[in-house]
Short mmCIF file of C-alpha atoms in Angstrom, two decimals:
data_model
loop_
_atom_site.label_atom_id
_atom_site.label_comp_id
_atom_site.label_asym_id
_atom_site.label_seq_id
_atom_site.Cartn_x
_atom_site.Cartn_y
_atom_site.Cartn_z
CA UNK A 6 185.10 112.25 169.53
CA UNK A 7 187.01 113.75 172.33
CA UNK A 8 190.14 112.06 173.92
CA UNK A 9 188.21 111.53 177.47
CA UNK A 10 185.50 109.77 175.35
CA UNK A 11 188.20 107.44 174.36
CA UNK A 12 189.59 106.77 178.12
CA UNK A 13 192.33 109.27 177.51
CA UNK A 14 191.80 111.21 180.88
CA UNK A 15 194.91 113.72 180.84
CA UNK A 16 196.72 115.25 178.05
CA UNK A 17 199.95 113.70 179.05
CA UNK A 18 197.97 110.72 177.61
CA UNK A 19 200.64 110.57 174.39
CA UNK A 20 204.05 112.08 174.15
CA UNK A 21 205.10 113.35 170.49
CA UNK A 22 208.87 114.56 169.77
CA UNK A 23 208.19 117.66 167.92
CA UNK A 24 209.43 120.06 165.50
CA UNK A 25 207.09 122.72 164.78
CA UNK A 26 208.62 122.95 160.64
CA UNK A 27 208.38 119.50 160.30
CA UNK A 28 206.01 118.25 157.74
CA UNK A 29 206.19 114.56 159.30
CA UNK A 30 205.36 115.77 162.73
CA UNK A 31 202.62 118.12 160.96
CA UNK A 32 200.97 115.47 159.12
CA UNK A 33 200.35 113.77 162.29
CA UNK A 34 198.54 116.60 164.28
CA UNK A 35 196.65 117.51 161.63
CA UNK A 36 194.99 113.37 161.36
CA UNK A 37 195.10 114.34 165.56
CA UNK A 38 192.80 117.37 164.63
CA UNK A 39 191.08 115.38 162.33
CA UNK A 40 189.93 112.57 164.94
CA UNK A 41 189.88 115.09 167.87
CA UNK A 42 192.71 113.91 169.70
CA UNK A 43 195.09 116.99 169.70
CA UNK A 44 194.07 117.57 173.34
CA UNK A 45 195.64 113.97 173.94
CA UNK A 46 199.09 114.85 172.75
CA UNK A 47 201.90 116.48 174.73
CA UNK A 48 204.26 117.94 172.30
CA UNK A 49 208.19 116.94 173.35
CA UNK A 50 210.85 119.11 171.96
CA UNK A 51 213.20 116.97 169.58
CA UNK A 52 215.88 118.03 167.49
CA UNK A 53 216.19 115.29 164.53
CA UNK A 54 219.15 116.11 163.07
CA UNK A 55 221.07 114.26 160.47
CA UNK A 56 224.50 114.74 161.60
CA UNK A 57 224.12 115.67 165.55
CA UNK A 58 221.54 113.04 166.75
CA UNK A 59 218.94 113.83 169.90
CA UNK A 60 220.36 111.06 172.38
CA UNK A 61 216.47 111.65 173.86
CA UNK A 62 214.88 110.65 170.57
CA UNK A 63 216.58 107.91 169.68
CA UNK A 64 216.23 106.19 173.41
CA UNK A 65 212.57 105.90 172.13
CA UNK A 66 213.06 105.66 168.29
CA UNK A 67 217.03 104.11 167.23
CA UNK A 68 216.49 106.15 163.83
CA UNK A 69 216.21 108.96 165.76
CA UNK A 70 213.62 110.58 163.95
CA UNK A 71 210.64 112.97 164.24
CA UNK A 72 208.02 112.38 164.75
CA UNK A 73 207.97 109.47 167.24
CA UNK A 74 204.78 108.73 169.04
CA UNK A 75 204.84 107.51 173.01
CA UNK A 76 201.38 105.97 173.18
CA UNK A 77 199.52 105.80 176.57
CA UNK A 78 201.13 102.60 177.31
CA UNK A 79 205.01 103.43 176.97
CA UNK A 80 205.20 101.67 173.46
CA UNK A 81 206.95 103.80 171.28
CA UNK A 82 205.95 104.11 167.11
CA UNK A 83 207.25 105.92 164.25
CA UNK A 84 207.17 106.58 161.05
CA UNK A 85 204.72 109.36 160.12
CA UNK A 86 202.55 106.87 158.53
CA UNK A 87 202.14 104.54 161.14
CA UNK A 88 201.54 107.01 163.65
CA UNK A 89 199.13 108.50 161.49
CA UNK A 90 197.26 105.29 160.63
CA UNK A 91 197.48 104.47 164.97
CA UNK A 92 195.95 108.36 165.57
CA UNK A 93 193.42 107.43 163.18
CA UNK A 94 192.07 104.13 164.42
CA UNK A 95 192.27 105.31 167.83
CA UNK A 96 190.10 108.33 166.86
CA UNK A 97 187.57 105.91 164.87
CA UNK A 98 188.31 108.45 162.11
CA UNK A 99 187.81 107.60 158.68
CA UNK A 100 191.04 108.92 156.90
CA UNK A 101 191.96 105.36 155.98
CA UNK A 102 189.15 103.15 154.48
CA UNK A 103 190.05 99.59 155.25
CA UNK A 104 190.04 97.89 151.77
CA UNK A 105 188.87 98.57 148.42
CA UNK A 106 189.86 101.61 145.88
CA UNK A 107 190.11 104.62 148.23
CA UNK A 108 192.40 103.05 150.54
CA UNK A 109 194.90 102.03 147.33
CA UNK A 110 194.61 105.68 146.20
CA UNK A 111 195.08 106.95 149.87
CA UNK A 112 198.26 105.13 150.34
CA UNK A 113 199.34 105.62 147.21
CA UNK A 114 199.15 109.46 147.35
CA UNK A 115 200.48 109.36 150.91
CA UNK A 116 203.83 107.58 149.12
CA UNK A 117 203.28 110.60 146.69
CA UNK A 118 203.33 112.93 149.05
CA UNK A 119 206.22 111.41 151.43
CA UNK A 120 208.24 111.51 148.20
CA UNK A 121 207.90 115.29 147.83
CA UNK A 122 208.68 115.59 150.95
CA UNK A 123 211.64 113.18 151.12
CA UNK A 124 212.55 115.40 148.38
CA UNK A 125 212.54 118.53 149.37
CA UNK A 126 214.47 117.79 152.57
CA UNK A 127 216.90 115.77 151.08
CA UNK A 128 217.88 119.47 148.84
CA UNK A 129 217.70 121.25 152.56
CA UNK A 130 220.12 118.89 153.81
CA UNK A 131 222.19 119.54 150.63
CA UNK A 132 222.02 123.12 151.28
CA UNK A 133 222.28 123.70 154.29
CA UNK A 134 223.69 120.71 156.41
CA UNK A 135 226.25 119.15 154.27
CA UNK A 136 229.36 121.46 154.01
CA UNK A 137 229.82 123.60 151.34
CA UNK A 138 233.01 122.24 149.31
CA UNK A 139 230.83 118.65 149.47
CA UNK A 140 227.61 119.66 148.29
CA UNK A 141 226.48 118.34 144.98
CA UNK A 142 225.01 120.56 142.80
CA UNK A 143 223.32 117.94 140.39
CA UNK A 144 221.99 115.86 143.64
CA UNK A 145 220.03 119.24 143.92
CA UNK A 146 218.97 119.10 140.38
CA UNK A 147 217.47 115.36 140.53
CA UNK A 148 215.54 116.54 143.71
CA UNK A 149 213.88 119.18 142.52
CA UNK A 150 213.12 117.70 139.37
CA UNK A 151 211.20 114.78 141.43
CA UNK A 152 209.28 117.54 143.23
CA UNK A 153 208.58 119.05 140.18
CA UNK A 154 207.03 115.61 137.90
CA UNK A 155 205.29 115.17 141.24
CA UNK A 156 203.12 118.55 140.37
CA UNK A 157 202.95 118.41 137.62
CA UNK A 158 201.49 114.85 137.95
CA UNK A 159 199.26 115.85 140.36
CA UNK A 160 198.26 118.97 137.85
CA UNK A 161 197.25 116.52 135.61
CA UNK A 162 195.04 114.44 137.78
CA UNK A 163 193.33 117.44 139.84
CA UNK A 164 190.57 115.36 140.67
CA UNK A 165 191.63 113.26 142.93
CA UNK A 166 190.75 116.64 145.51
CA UNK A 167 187.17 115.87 144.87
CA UNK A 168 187.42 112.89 146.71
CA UNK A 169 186.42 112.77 150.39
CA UNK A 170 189.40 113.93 152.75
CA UNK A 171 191.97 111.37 152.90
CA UNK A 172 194.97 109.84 154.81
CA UNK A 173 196.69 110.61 151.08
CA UNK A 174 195.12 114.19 150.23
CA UNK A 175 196.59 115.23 153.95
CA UNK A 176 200.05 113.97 153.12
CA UNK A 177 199.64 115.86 149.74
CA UNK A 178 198.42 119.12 151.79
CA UNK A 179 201.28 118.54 154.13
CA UNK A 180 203.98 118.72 151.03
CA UNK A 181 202.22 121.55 149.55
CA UNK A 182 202.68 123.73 153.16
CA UNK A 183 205.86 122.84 153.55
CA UNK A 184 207.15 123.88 149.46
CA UNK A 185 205.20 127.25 151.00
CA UNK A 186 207.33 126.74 154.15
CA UNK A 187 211.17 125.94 152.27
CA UNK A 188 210.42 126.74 149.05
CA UNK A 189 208.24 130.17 147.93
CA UNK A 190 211.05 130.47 144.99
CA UNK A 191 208.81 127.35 143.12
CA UNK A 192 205.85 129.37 143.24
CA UNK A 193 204.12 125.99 142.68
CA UNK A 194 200.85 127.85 142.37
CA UNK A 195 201.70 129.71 139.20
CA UNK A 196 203.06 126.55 137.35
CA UNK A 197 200.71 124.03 138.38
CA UNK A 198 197.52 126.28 138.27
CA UNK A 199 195.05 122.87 138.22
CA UNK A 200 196.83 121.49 141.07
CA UNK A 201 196.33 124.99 143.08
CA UNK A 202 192.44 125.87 142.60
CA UNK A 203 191.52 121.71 143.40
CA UNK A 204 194.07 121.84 146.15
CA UNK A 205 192.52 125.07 148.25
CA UNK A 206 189.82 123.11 149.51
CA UNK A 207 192.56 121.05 151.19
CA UNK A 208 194.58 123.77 151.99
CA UNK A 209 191.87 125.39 154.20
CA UNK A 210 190.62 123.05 156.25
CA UNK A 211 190.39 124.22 159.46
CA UNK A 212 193.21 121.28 160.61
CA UNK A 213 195.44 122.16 157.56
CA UNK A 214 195.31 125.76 158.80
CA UNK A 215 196.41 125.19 162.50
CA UNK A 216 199.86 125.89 163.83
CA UNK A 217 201.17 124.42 166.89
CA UNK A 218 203.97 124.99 169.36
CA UNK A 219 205.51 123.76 171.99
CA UNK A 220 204.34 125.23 175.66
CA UNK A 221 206.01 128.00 176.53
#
């Protein structure tokens, strides 16, 4: 379903602040590409930093996070997983089913997902952010060892990629591109070889394969 099939006439329809490495942001274009409403997003530069805060962000989301989602009425929402869940029901897609098993293991796998991410930017931040003589080299080590009982959890319990495409399996993708992104040194592949041949199905959907920028 296209956006002017759903009364969204002009691509200014939505606003999104966006950073184009941002898994958070990325999970929610991809459910956008998912439902067909990419074409109903205008993508807002936003710098979400921890330290130096985006006054413009956080006029429209006091966390000050990315992504936040202007919908076509001015009302601003945020996080990633109820902007995804919003993109979603607006598209009449069916990446959420609305009770029963699938949704349970959806959400749940979305938390598992979040989690790696959480994660993995938590060790950026460490690295890269906080200032040298401060960082805390076994803060690191916890991180990475969450990322890491996260794979190997979902190594153990490859089938859940059988399933149909999920709000949950696109979170999961979303980690997985961004430990590519941050991260090549895990070669997650190699270790978790399960988790890598289920996961490539994921991996190359067409809207887990798009990259997007902001206009020139």
């Amino acid at each position: 379903m296209t956006a002017t099939a759903l009364g969204l006439v002009n691509t200014a329809a939505m606003k999104l602040f966006f950073s184009p490495t941002s898994p958070y942001v990325r999970k929610c274009m991809v459910t956008a590409h998912e439902v067909g409403l990419v074409d109903a997003i205008t993508l807002i530069p936003g710098s979400a930093h921890p330290v130096n805060r985006d006054a413009t962000i956080v006029s429209n989301n006091p966390l000050g996070k990315v992504p936040t989602l202007v919908t076509a009425t001015g009302e601003a929402m945020y996080d990633s997983r109820v902007i995804c869940e919003y993109i979603n029901a607006l598209g009449k897609g069916h990446l959420l089913a609305q009770d029963g098993p699938l949704r349970w293991e959806a959400l749940t796998l979305q938390s598992l997902g979040d989690g790696i991410l959480d994660a993995a930017l938590l060790v950026r931040y460490e690295n890269n952010v906080r200032p040298e003589g401060l960082r805390w080299a076994d803060w690191v080590k916890g991180k990475l060892a969450a990322i890491h009982t996260s794979l190997t959890h979902l190594n153990q319990h490859a089938e859940v990629f059988k399933h149909d495409f999920h709000l949950g399996l696109l979170t999961v993708g979303c980690a997985l591109w961004y430990l590519d992104l941050r991260y090549p040194e895990l070669d997650w592949r190699t270790h978790y070889p399960a988790l890598a041949q289920a996961a490539e199905g994921v991996m190359q959907r067409p809207s887990m394969t798009q990259t997007w920028a902001l206009p020139a």
